Amino acid sequence: MVLEGIRKALAGFIKGRGDYEKAVKQFIKELQKELIKSDVNVKLVLELTKNIRERALKEEPPPGITRREWFVHIVYEELSKLFGGEKKPQIKPHKKPWIIMLVGLQGSGKTTTAGKLAYYYKLEGYRVGLVAADTFRPAAYEQLSQLGKLAGVPVYGEPGNKDAIKIAVNGAKYFLEKGFDIIIIDTAGRHHREDDLIREMREIADRVKPDEVILVIDAAIGQQAYSIAKKFHEATPIGSIIVTKLDGTAKGGGALTAVAVTGAPIKFIGTGEKLDELEPFYPPRFVGRILGIGDIEGLIEKVRRAKIEFTEKDLEEMLSGKINMRLVYKQLISLRKMGPLRKILQMIPGLGIKIPLEIEAGKAEERIKKWLAIINSMTYEELDKPEIIDRRRIRRIAIGAGVRPEDVKELLRQYEAMKKLMRQLRKRKDLLEKMKLGVRI
Ligand SMILES: Nc1nc2c(ncn2[C@@H]2O[C@H](COP(=O)(O)OP(=O)(O)OP(=O)(O)O)[C@@H](O)[C@H]2O)c(=O)[nH]1
Ligand SMILES: [Mg+2]
């Protein structure tokens, strides 16, 4: 697996107990070493680590998250960005039929990937056909035929015919007439000159008009993937990219990040020679695996929950009468950050409603912390319907949160007060509308 060292460095970081800033520095050094070893562009590495360092020293973790945990989250986010961000790859074809044309340098893995793609889409329920339009490689048709047989997908070819463009056109026509959903055209990578390869690719594309041209890149090429992607794209717009042989090279990080920089989406990655060794590429998941998914999943979820914001939509929901502990939780968290409800309540001094949460008191912070712990100990059912919380449940929640049962009761009282407040607010709809419009009352 590429970038294995990062995982070790991070594990060391999480377990470490010493000085935080020193540990950050140490981890960043390791991270740089690993990325550069994996052939990631030095400029990208420096930019990444600068971002991580800045965020690590500047950002405050949300409540309930330690600084070290927050740091792991930062690394996870920044690495995901480096590998292409949060966008999910578009795997399903936009329409049917869908013609895919595979292009790429000699030996990059086009034919193997054609077989893998056919197999993948077949399992997804599509009717898939393969077209062998490589007239350069000896026995290219046989190679694809075998893969087709393994995948259980028909292969169109004209062994003996040297006109790749004609074969591609005929093959596409053949499967279109038969009503196939996805047609995958394998092309040659074996030309005497790269110019000829590019020219042939352009001609096939002009004649067949594929819905998607996929560039296949061998990960072993490292950061050179950037110039290859660019060159191909200039010849024919590349819809997406598949990076192959990530299992067999130490330079995978370089290839993936170089492609990400071009902005072309990496759709799949190839992780072996077998038909099923192809997987959709989603940067956060990939990074999760680099960092050790088991270790990081729980943490990311924890951070995600801690980052919850109380939004305008939540306010609308609350005002429409729907209130539960989840909303209260969000509200409490955003009260710490001067959430919208507090602002709104402050804007209407004449409303004559007592603010139930004593947010002015100095003790508020302590209290909110306690309440958050209490809510964290509730079950989903209790969060949605706090009304069911009886004495037994109160005791259990208190133990879980490390507080006294009285504290739980107090929160429930506040919850009731909040519910009442919402009801009162709802009756003053006129005022609320004005507030939303920003009219001063
Ligand atoms: N380990 C590993 N090997 C792969 C992967 N993808 C392809 N290969 C191997 O790479 C070699 C070349 O693959 P092909 O599919 O023939 O490459 P090609 O781009 O069609 O080659 P030409 O048609 O000659 O241009 C074969 O031995 C494949 O088994 C992968 O993801 N992992
Ligand atoms: Mg081939």
Short mmCIF file of C-alpha atoms and ligand atoms in Angstrom, two decimals:
data_model
loop_
_atom_site.label_atom_id
_atom_site.label_comp_id
_atom_site.label_asym_id
_atom_site.label_seq_id
_atom_site.Cartn_x
_atom_site.Cartn_y
_atom_site.Cartn_z
CA MET A 1 0.00 0.00 0.00
CA VAL A 2 1.25 3.45 -0.88
CA LEU A 3 2.17 5.88 1.86
CA GLU A 4 2.23 3.32 4.62
CA GLY A 5 4.66 5.33 6.70
CA ILE A 6 2.13 8.10 7.28
CA ARG A 7 -0.04 5.76 9.24
CA LYS A 8 2.79 4.82 11.55
CA ALA A 9 3.76 8.43 12.10
CA LEU A 10 0.19 9.33 12.93
CA ALA A 11 -0.23 6.44 15.31
CA GLY A 12 2.87 7.66 17.11
CA PHE A 13 1.47 11.16 17.21
CA ILE A 14 -1.85 10.12 18.73
CA LYS A 15 -0.20 8.04 21.42
CA GLY A 16 2.39 10.70 22.23
CA ARG A 17 2.10 12.66 25.44
CA GLY A 18 4.80 15.30 25.19
CA ASP A 19 4.72 18.85 23.91
CA TYR A 20 1.99 19.34 21.30
CA GLU A 21 3.86 21.74 19.05
CA LYS A 22 6.95 19.57 19.05
CA ALA A 23 4.87 16.55 18.14
CA VAL A 24 3.23 18.48 15.28
CA LYS A 25 6.63 19.43 13.95
CA GLN A 26 7.89 15.89 14.20
CA PHE A 27 4.83 14.47 12.43
CA ILE A 28 5.03 17.03 9.65
CA LYS A 29 8.64 16.07 9.04
CA GLU A 30 7.66 12.43 8.70
CA LEU A 31 4.75 13.31 6.46
CA GLN A 32 6.97 15.30 4.13
CA LYS A 33 9.45 12.47 3.94
CA GLU A 34 6.76 9.93 3.10
CA LEU A 35 5.05 12.05 0.47
CA ILE A 36 8.27 12.93 -1.29
CA LYS A 37 9.28 9.27 -1.22
CA SER A 38 6.00 8.55 -2.95
CA ASP A 39 6.97 11.08 -5.63
CA VAL A 40 4.48 13.75 -4.68
CA ASN A 41 5.59 17.10 -6.08
CA VAL A 42 7.72 18.97 -3.56
CA LYS A 43 5.79 22.19 -4.00
CA LEU A 44 2.54 20.40 -3.24
CA VAL A 45 4.09 18.79 -0.19
CA LEU A 46 5.29 22.13 1.16
CA GLU A 47 1.95 23.75 0.56
CA LEU A 48 0.13 20.91 2.27
CA THR A 49 2.34 20.87 5.32
CA LYS A 50 2.18 24.66 5.61
CA ASN A 51 -1.61 24.45 5.70
CA ILE A 52 -1.55 21.67 8.25
CA ARG A 53 0.90 23.51 10.48
CA GLU A 54 -1.04 26.75 10.35
CA ARG A 55 -4.34 25.11 11.11
CA ALA A 56 -2.82 22.99 13.86
CA LEU A 57 -1.51 26.01 15.70
CA LYS A 58 -4.42 28.31 15.05
CA GLU A 59 -7.61 26.29 15.22
CA GLU A 60 -9.35 25.52 18.45
CA PRO A 61 -10.84 22.03 18.61
CA PRO A 62 -14.59 21.92 19.14
CA PRO A 63 -15.75 20.96 22.61
CA GLY A 64 -15.13 17.35 23.51
CA ILE A 65 -12.25 16.94 21.09
CA THR A 66 -8.65 16.95 22.22
CA ARG A 67 -6.02 18.95 20.40
CA ARG A 68 -4.34 15.83 19.15
CA GLU A 69 -7.60 14.41 17.85
CA TRP A 70 -8.32 17.68 16.14
CA PHE A 71 -4.91 17.54 14.54
CA VAL A 72 -5.61 14.11 13.07
CA HIS A 73 -8.79 15.52 11.64
CA ILE A 74 -6.88 18.40 10.05
CA VAL A 75 -4.41 15.97 8.48
CA TYR A 76 -7.30 13.89 7.18
CA GLU A 77 -9.00 16.91 5.64
CA GLU A 78 -5.91 18.38 4.08
CA LEU A 79 -4.75 15.07 2.63
CA SER A 80 -8.20 14.47 1.18
CA LYS A 81 -7.96 17.85 -0.49
CA LEU A 82 -4.54 16.98 -1.88
CA PHE A 83 -5.94 13.84 -3.46
CA GLY A 84 -8.84 15.58 -5.12
CA GLY A 85 -11.28 16.69 -2.44
CA GLU A 86 -14.70 15.58 -1.39
CA LYS A 87 -16.33 15.12 -4.73
CA LYS A 88 -17.69 11.63 -5.26
CA PRO A 89 -16.78 10.09 -8.60
CA GLN A 90 -19.59 9.84 -11.12
CA ILE A 91 -19.70 6.10 -11.62
CA LYS A 92 -23.12 5.62 -13.17
CA PRO A 93 -23.41 6.58 -16.83
CA HIS A 94 -25.52 9.68 -17.38
CA LYS A 95 -27.54 7.96 -20.06
CA LYS A 96 -27.91 4.73 -21.96
CA PRO A 97 -26.31 3.72 -24.23
CA TRP A 98 -22.97 4.98 -22.99
CA ILE A 99 -19.81 4.64 -25.04
CA ILE A 100 -16.50 4.65 -23.20
CA MET A 101 -13.18 4.86 -24.99
CA LEU A 102 -10.01 3.92 -23.14
CA VAL A 103 -6.78 5.64 -24.09
CA GLY A 104 -3.30 5.72 -22.66
CA LEU A 105 0.36 4.96 -23.14
CA GLN A 106 1.66 1.53 -23.95
CA GLY A 107 1.38 -0.91 -21.11
CA SER A 108 -0.53 1.48 -18.87
CA GLY A 109 -3.21 -1.13 -18.33
CA LYS A 110 -5.91 -0.20 -20.85
CA THR A 111 -6.87 -3.71 -21.91
CA THR A 112 -6.88 -5.07 -18.37
CA THR A 113 -8.91 -2.08 -17.24
CA ALA A 114 -11.37 -2.57 -20.11
CA GLY A 115 -12.00 -6.07 -18.78
CA LYS A 116 -12.30 -4.81 -15.21
CA LEU A 117 -14.72 -2.05 -16.16
CA ALA A 118 -16.84 -4.46 -18.16
CA TYR A 119 -16.97 -6.78 -15.18
CA TYR A 120 -17.74 -3.94 -12.76
CA TYR A 121 -20.62 -2.57 -14.81
CA LYS A 122 -21.94 -6.01 -15.57
CA LEU A 123 -22.26 -6.68 -11.86
CA GLU A 124 -24.08 -3.36 -11.56
CA GLY A 125 -26.67 -4.77 -13.91
CA TYR A 126 -25.71 -3.17 -17.22
CA ARG A 127 -25.45 -4.94 -20.55
CA VAL A 128 -21.83 -4.36 -21.46
CA GLY A 129 -19.93 -4.98 -24.70
CA LEU A 130 -16.18 -4.74 -25.34
CA VAL A 131 -14.60 -3.60 -28.59
CA ALA A 132 -11.03 -4.60 -29.46
CA ALA A 133 -9.74 -1.67 -31.47
CA ASP A 134 -6.04 -2.23 -30.87
CA THR A 135 -4.39 -3.22 -34.14
CA PHE A 136 -0.82 -2.75 -33.00
CA ARG A 137 -0.23 -5.11 -30.18
CA PRO A 138 0.18 -8.69 -31.33
CA ALA A 139 -2.74 -10.81 -30.11
CA ALA A 140 -4.49 -7.78 -28.64
CA TYR A 141 -7.83 -9.25 -29.68
CA GLU A 142 -7.08 -12.58 -27.99
CA GLN A 143 -6.09 -10.78 -24.80
CA LEU A 144 -9.36 -8.89 -24.65
CA SER A 145 -11.36 -11.96 -25.68
CA GLN A 146 -9.99 -13.85 -22.74
CA LEU A 147 -10.81 -11.05 -20.35
CA GLY A 148 -14.29 -10.83 -21.87
CA LYS A 149 -14.78 -14.53 -21.31
CA LEU A 150 -13.70 -14.25 -17.69
CA ALA A 151 -16.02 -11.30 -17.15
CA GLY A 152 -18.87 -12.93 -19.04
CA VAL A 153 -19.07 -10.05 -21.49
CA PRO A 154 -19.12 -10.29 -25.32
CA VAL A 155 -16.17 -8.92 -27.27
CA TYR A 156 -16.32 -7.46 -30.77
CA GLY A 157 -13.18 -7.71 -32.89
CA GLU A 158 -11.95 -8.10 -36.45
CA PRO A 159 -8.69 -10.01 -36.18
CA GLY A 160 -6.65 -9.33 -39.27
CA ASN A 161 -8.16 -5.93 -39.96
CA LYS A 162 -5.53 -3.21 -39.45
CA ASP A 163 -7.93 -0.29 -39.48
CA ALA A 164 -8.56 0.52 -35.83
CA ILE A 165 -10.96 3.34 -36.64
CA LYS A 166 -13.20 1.08 -38.70
CA ILE A 167 -13.19 -1.61 -36.04
CA ALA A 168 -14.16 0.93 -33.38
CA VAL A 169 -16.99 2.27 -35.52
CA ASN A 170 -18.23 -1.19 -36.45
CA GLY A 171 -17.97 -2.45 -32.91
CA ALA A 172 -19.93 0.45 -31.48
CA LYS A 173 -22.57 0.00 -34.15
CA TYR A 174 -22.76 -3.73 -33.50
CA PHE A 175 -23.51 -3.31 -29.81
CA LEU A 176 -25.77 -0.28 -30.28
CA GLU A 177 -27.95 -2.26 -32.66
CA LYS A 178 -28.20 -5.02 -30.11
CA GLY A 179 -29.36 -2.54 -27.49
CA PHE A 180 -26.39 -2.72 -25.14
CA ASP A 181 -26.11 -0.20 -22.30
CA ILE A 182 -22.38 0.34 -22.05
CA ILE A 183 -19.82 -0.11 -24.82
CA ILE A 184 -16.14 -0.06 -23.91
CA ILE A 185 -13.56 0.48 -26.63
CA ASP A 186 -9.99 -0.64 -26.00
CA THR A 187 -7.41 1.19 -28.09
CA ALA A 188 -3.74 0.71 -28.89
CA GLY A 189 -0.89 2.21 -26.90
CA ARG A 190 1.84 0.72 -29.00
CA HIS A 191 2.79 3.17 -31.70
CA HIS A 192 6.21 3.98 -32.98
CA ARG A 193 5.68 7.60 -32.11
CA GLU A 194 3.53 9.27 -29.52
CA ASP A 195 2.17 11.66 -32.16
CA ASP A 196 0.72 8.72 -34.08
CA LEU A 197 -0.92 7.42 -30.94
CA ILE A 198 -2.51 10.79 -30.22
CA ARG A 199 -3.62 11.16 -33.84
CA GLU A 200 -5.30 7.76 -33.89
CA MET A 201 -7.00 8.47 -30.62
CA ARG A 202 -8.36 11.73 -31.98
CA GLU A 203 -9.63 10.10 -35.14
CA ILE A 204 -11.44 7.33 -33.30
CA ALA A 205 -12.96 9.89 -30.98
CA ASP A 206 -14.09 11.99 -33.95
CA ARG A 207 -15.74 9.06 -35.65
CA VAL A 208 -17.22 7.15 -32.73
CA LYS A 209 -18.13 10.19 -30.62
CA PRO A 210 -17.72 8.43 -27.28
CA ASP A 211 -19.67 9.74 -24.31
CA GLU A 212 -16.60 9.47 -22.16
CA VAL A 213 -12.90 9.21 -22.89
CA ILE A 214 -11.04 7.63 -20.00
CA LEU A 215 -7.30 8.03 -19.74
CA VAL A 216 -5.52 5.07 -18.17
CA ILE A 217 -2.33 5.95 -16.31
CA ASP A 218 0.19 3.63 -14.71
CA ALA A 219 0.83 4.78 -11.13
CA ALA A 220 4.50 3.86 -11.44
CA ILE A 221 4.95 6.97 -13.54
CA GLY A 222 4.61 9.11 -10.40
CA GLN A 223 4.19 12.84 -10.77
CA GLN A 224 4.85 12.66 -14.50
CA ALA A 225 1.19 11.73 -14.63
CA TYR A 226 0.57 15.46 -14.70
CA SER A 227 2.15 16.10 -18.09
CA ILE A 228 0.64 12.96 -19.59
CA ALA A 229 -2.84 13.91 -18.46
CA LYS A 230 -2.34 17.37 -19.89
CA LYS A 231 -1.07 16.15 -23.23
CA PHE A 232 -3.92 13.72 -23.74
CA HIS A 233 -6.45 16.25 -22.64
CA GLU A 234 -5.23 18.74 -25.20
CA ALA A 235 -5.75 16.16 -27.94
CA THR A 236 -9.19 15.04 -26.85
CA PRO A 237 -11.09 16.18 -23.80
CA ILE A 238 -10.49 13.53 -21.17
CA GLY A 239 -13.60 12.87 -19.15
CA SER A 240 -11.94 10.97 -16.37
CA ILE A 241 -8.85 9.06 -15.39
CA ILE A 242 -8.12 5.62 -14.05
CA VAL A 243 -4.83 5.14 -12.25
CA THR A 244 -3.65 1.53 -12.39
CA LYS A 245 -1.07 -0.61 -10.60
CA LEU A 246 -1.34 1.21 -7.31
CA ASP A 247 -0.55 -2.12 -5.72
CA GLY A 248 2.78 -2.44 -7.41
CA THR A 249 4.53 0.87 -6.96
CA ALA A 250 5.84 3.18 -4.28
CA LYS A 251 5.06 6.19 -6.47
CA GLY A 252 1.27 6.01 -6.31
CA GLY A 253 0.97 9.11 -4.15
CA GLY A 254 2.76 11.10 -6.82
CA ALA A 255 0.54 9.85 -9.64
CA LEU A 256 -2.71 10.45 -7.76
CA THR A 257 -1.85 13.92 -6.54
CA ALA A 258 -0.46 14.94 -9.94
CA VAL A 259 -3.72 13.94 -11.58
CA ALA A 260 -5.75 15.72 -8.90
CA VAL A 261 -3.93 18.94 -9.75
CA THR A 262 -5.13 18.76 -13.37
CA GLY A 263 -8.67 18.84 -12.10
CA ALA A 264 -9.63 15.72 -14.06
CA PRO A 265 -11.52 13.37 -11.80
CA ILE A 266 -9.94 10.04 -10.99
CA LYS A 267 -12.81 7.64 -11.40
CA PHE A 268 -11.32 4.32 -10.45
CA ILE A 269 -8.04 2.95 -9.26
CA GLY A 270 -6.55 -0.39 -10.25
CA THR A 271 -5.11 -2.34 -7.37
CA GLY A 272 -4.13 -5.64 -8.95
CA GLU A 273 -4.16 -7.77 -12.06
CA LYS A 274 -7.42 -9.55 -11.36
CA LEU A 275 -10.77 -8.57 -12.80
CA ASP A 276 -12.25 -7.41 -9.54
CA GLU A 277 -9.27 -5.34 -8.50
CA LEU A 278 -10.77 -2.05 -9.53
CA GLU A 279 -12.40 0.35 -7.13
CA PRO A 280 -14.09 3.74 -7.32
CA PHE A 281 -11.76 6.45 -6.13
CA TYR A 282 -13.06 8.69 -3.39
CA PRO A 283 -10.24 10.74 -1.82
CA PRO A 284 -11.54 10.83 1.77
CA ARG A 285 -11.94 7.08 1.79
CA PHE A 286 -8.54 6.59 0.23
CA VAL A 287 -6.95 8.86 2.82
CA GLY A 288 -8.87 7.09 5.56
CA ARG A 289 -7.22 3.90 4.46
CA ILE A 290 -3.77 5.47 4.39
CA LEU A 291 -4.30 6.69 7.93
CA GLY A 292 -5.80 3.40 9.08
CA ILE A 293 -9.52 3.40 8.58
CA GLY A 294 -10.39 1.54 11.75
CA ASP A 295 -8.50 4.05 13.81
CA ILE A 296 -9.77 7.10 12.09
CA GLU A 297 -13.41 6.37 11.38
CA GLY A 298 -14.63 6.75 14.94
CA LEU A 299 -12.61 9.88 15.40
CA ILE A 300 -13.90 11.53 12.24
CA GLU A 301 -17.45 10.75 13.28
CA LYS A 302 -16.79 12.22 16.69
CA VAL A 303 -15.37 15.40 15.19
CA ARG A 304 -18.21 15.62 12.73
CA ARG A 305 -20.69 15.54 15.54
CA ALA A 306 -18.74 18.09 17.52
CA LYS A 307 -18.73 20.46 14.58
CA ILE A 308 -22.50 20.53 14.39
CA GLU A 309 -23.92 23.99 13.83
CA PHE A 310 -27.35 25.27 14.65
CA THR A 311 -28.61 26.60 11.35
CA GLU A 312 -31.42 28.85 10.26
CA LYS A 313 -33.18 25.73 9.07
CA ASP A 314 -33.00 24.25 12.54
CA LEU A 315 -34.46 27.43 13.92
CA GLU A 316 -37.33 27.23 11.46
CA GLU A 317 -37.87 23.67 12.50
CA MET A 318 -37.88 24.55 16.15
CA LEU A 319 -40.28 27.40 15.60
CA SER A 320 -42.57 25.19 13.63
CA GLY A 321 -43.02 23.24 16.82
CA LYS A 322 -40.61 20.43 16.25
CA ILE A 323 -38.25 20.29 19.14
CA ASN A 324 -36.10 17.50 20.44
CA MET A 325 -32.80 17.01 22.19
CA ARG A 326 -30.85 16.92 18.95
CA LEU A 327 -31.92 20.46 18.22
CA VAL A 328 -31.22 21.48 21.78
CA TYR A 329 -27.78 19.97 21.47
CA LYS A 330 -27.04 21.94 18.35
CA GLN A 331 -28.47 25.01 20.01
CA LEU A 332 -26.27 24.58 23.05
CA ILE A 333 -23.21 24.21 20.93
CA SER A 334 -23.95 27.28 18.93
CA LEU A 335 -24.87 29.25 22.03
CA ARG A 336 -21.22 28.96 22.87
CA LYS A 337 -20.48 30.58 19.59
CA MET A 338 -23.30 33.12 19.83
CA GLY A 339 -25.84 31.20 17.86
CA PRO A 340 -28.74 32.65 15.94
CA LEU A 341 -31.37 32.01 18.59
CA ARG A 342 -29.54 34.05 21.16
CA LYS A 343 -29.06 36.85 18.69
CA ILE A 344 -32.68 36.80 17.77
CA LEU A 345 -33.83 36.78 21.35
CA GLN A 346 -31.62 39.74 22.06
CA MET A 347 -33.08 41.63 19.18
CA ILE A 348 -36.52 41.63 20.71
CA PRO A 349 -36.32 43.09 24.15
CA GLY A 350 -40.01 43.88 24.17
CA LEU A 351 -41.07 40.35 23.63
CA GLY A 352 -41.57 39.78 27.30
CA ILE A 353 -40.15 36.32 27.26
CA LYS A 354 -37.72 35.21 29.87
CA ILE A 355 -34.72 33.59 28.26
CA PRO A 356 -34.62 30.19 29.89
CA LEU A 357 -30.97 29.49 29.31
CA GLU A 358 -28.97 31.64 31.63
CA ILE A 359 -26.49 32.53 29.03
CA GLU A 360 -25.45 35.72 30.74
CA ALA A 361 -24.24 34.03 33.84
CA GLY A 362 -20.56 33.28 34.15
CA LYS A 363 -21.43 29.74 35.07
CA ALA A 364 -23.05 29.19 31.69
CA GLU A 365 -19.99 27.66 30.13
CA GLU A 366 -19.66 25.07 32.88
CA ARG A 367 -23.31 24.24 32.64
CA ILE A 368 -23.39 23.90 28.92
CA LYS A 369 -20.45 21.55 29.10
CA LYS A 370 -22.36 19.40 31.57
CA TRP A 371 -25.48 19.42 29.45
CA LEU A 372 -23.57 18.42 26.36
CA ALA A 373 -22.12 15.47 28.25
CA ILE A 374 -25.62 14.52 29.37
CA ILE A 375 -27.03 14.69 25.86
CA ASN A 376 -24.11 12.61 24.63
CA SER A 377 -25.19 9.85 26.99
CA MET A 378 -28.71 9.67 25.63
CA THR A 379 -29.92 7.04 23.21
CA TYR A 380 -31.27 8.01 19.80
CA GLU A 381 -34.77 7.38 21.02
CA GLU A 382 -34.28 9.65 23.98
CA LEU A 383 -32.84 12.36 21.78
CA ASP A 384 -35.86 12.33 19.54
CA LYS A 385 -38.40 12.01 22.31
CA PRO A 386 -37.04 13.38 25.58
CA GLU A 387 -40.53 12.92 27.03
CA ILE A 388 -39.81 9.23 27.57
CA ILE A 389 -36.96 9.90 29.97
CA ASP A 390 -38.11 8.54 33.32
CA ARG A 391 -36.31 8.12 36.65
CA ARG A 392 -34.54 4.97 35.61
CA ARG A 393 -33.31 6.54 32.42
CA ILE A 394 -32.22 9.65 34.29
CA ARG A 395 -30.05 7.54 36.55
CA ARG A 396 -28.48 5.71 33.65
CA ILE A 397 -27.81 8.93 31.73
CA ALA A 398 -26.28 10.56 34.79
CA ILE A 399 -23.88 7.68 35.30
CA GLY A 400 -22.93 7.73 31.63
CA ALA A 401 -22.27 11.45 31.68
CA GLY A 402 -20.52 11.45 35.04
CA VAL A 403 -22.99 13.92 36.57
CA ARG A 404 -25.65 13.87 39.27
CA PRO A 405 -29.25 12.91 38.45
CA GLU A 406 -30.22 16.46 39.47
CA ASP A 407 -28.16 17.79 36.59
CA VAL A 408 -30.07 15.61 34.15
CA LYS A 409 -33.34 16.79 35.64
CA GLU A 410 -32.24 20.36 35.32
CA LEU A 411 -31.52 19.93 31.65
CA LEU A 412 -34.92 18.32 31.14
CA ARG A 413 -36.51 21.31 32.86
CA GLN A 414 -34.63 23.62 30.55
CA TYR A 415 -35.81 21.55 27.66
CA GLU A 416 -39.41 21.97 28.74
CA ALA A 417 -38.88 25.70 29.16
CA MET A 418 -37.41 25.89 25.71
CA LYS A 419 -40.35 24.04 24.30
CA LYS A 420 -42.69 26.49 25.92
CA LEU A 421 -40.65 29.40 24.63
CA MET A 422 -40.91 28.06 21.14
CA ARG A 423 -44.64 27.85 21.47
CA GLN A 424 -44.82 31.43 22.66
CA LEU A 425 -42.59 32.56 19.86
CA ARG A 426 -44.76 30.81 17.38
CA LYS A 427 -47.73 32.85 18.51
CA ARG A 428 -45.81 36.01 17.80
CA LYS A 429 -45.35 35.09 14.19
CA ASP A 430 -45.65 38.69 13.09
CA LEU A 431 -42.63 39.61 15.14
CA LEU A 432 -40.68 36.70 13.85
CA GLU A 433 -41.32 37.56 10.26
CA LYS A 434 -40.10 41.08 10.90
CA MET A 435 -37.02 39.74 12.57
CA LYS A 436 -36.23 37.60 9.62
CA LEU A 437 -36.50 40.58 7.36
CA GLY A 438 -34.12 42.39 9.62
CA VAL A 439 -36.63 45.07 10.63
CA ARG A 440 -35.80 46.69 13.92
CA ILE A 441 -38.58 46.49 16.39
N1 LIG B 1 -0.36 -5.18 -10.42
C1 LIG B 1 -1.15 -4.68 -11.35
N2 LIG B 1 -0.95 -4.97 -12.63
C2 LIG B 1 -1.76 -4.45 -13.56
C3 LIG B 1 -2.83 -3.57 -13.21
N3 LIG B 1 -3.44 -3.19 -14.35
C4 LIG B 1 -2.78 -3.81 -15.36
N4 LIG B 1 -1.76 -4.55 -14.90
C5 LIG B 1 -0.78 -5.33 -15.66
O1 LIG B 1 -0.07 -4.48 -16.51
C6 LIG B 1 0.31 -5.13 -17.70
C7 LIG B 1 -0.11 -4.34 -18.91
O2 LIG B 1 -1.50 -4.29 -18.96
P1 LIG B 1 -2.35 -4.12 -20.28
O3 LIG B 1 -3.76 -4.09 -19.88
O4 LIG B 1 -1.95 -5.13 -21.29
O5 LIG B 1 -1.87 -2.70 -20.73
P2 LIG B 1 -2.25 -1.93 -22.08
O6 LIG B 1 -2.31 -0.49 -21.75
O7 LIG B 1 -3.44 -2.52 -22.67
O8 LIG B 1 -0.97 -2.23 -22.97
P3 LIG B 1 -0.86 -2.01 -24.56
O9 LIG B 1 -2.11 -2.47 -25.14
O10 LIG B 1 0.32 -2.79 -24.93
O11 LIG B 1 -0.64 -0.55 -24.71
C8 LIG B 1 -0.34 -6.50 -17.62
O12 LIG B 1 0.61 -7.45 -17.20
C9 LIG B 1 -1.41 -6.34 -16.57
O13 LIG B 1 -1.69 -7.55 -15.90
C10 LIG B 1 -3.02 -3.26 -11.82
O14 LIG B 1 -3.90 -2.50 -11.40
N5 LIG B 1 -2.16 -3.84 -10.95
MG MG B 2 -3.82 -3.21 -24.56
#
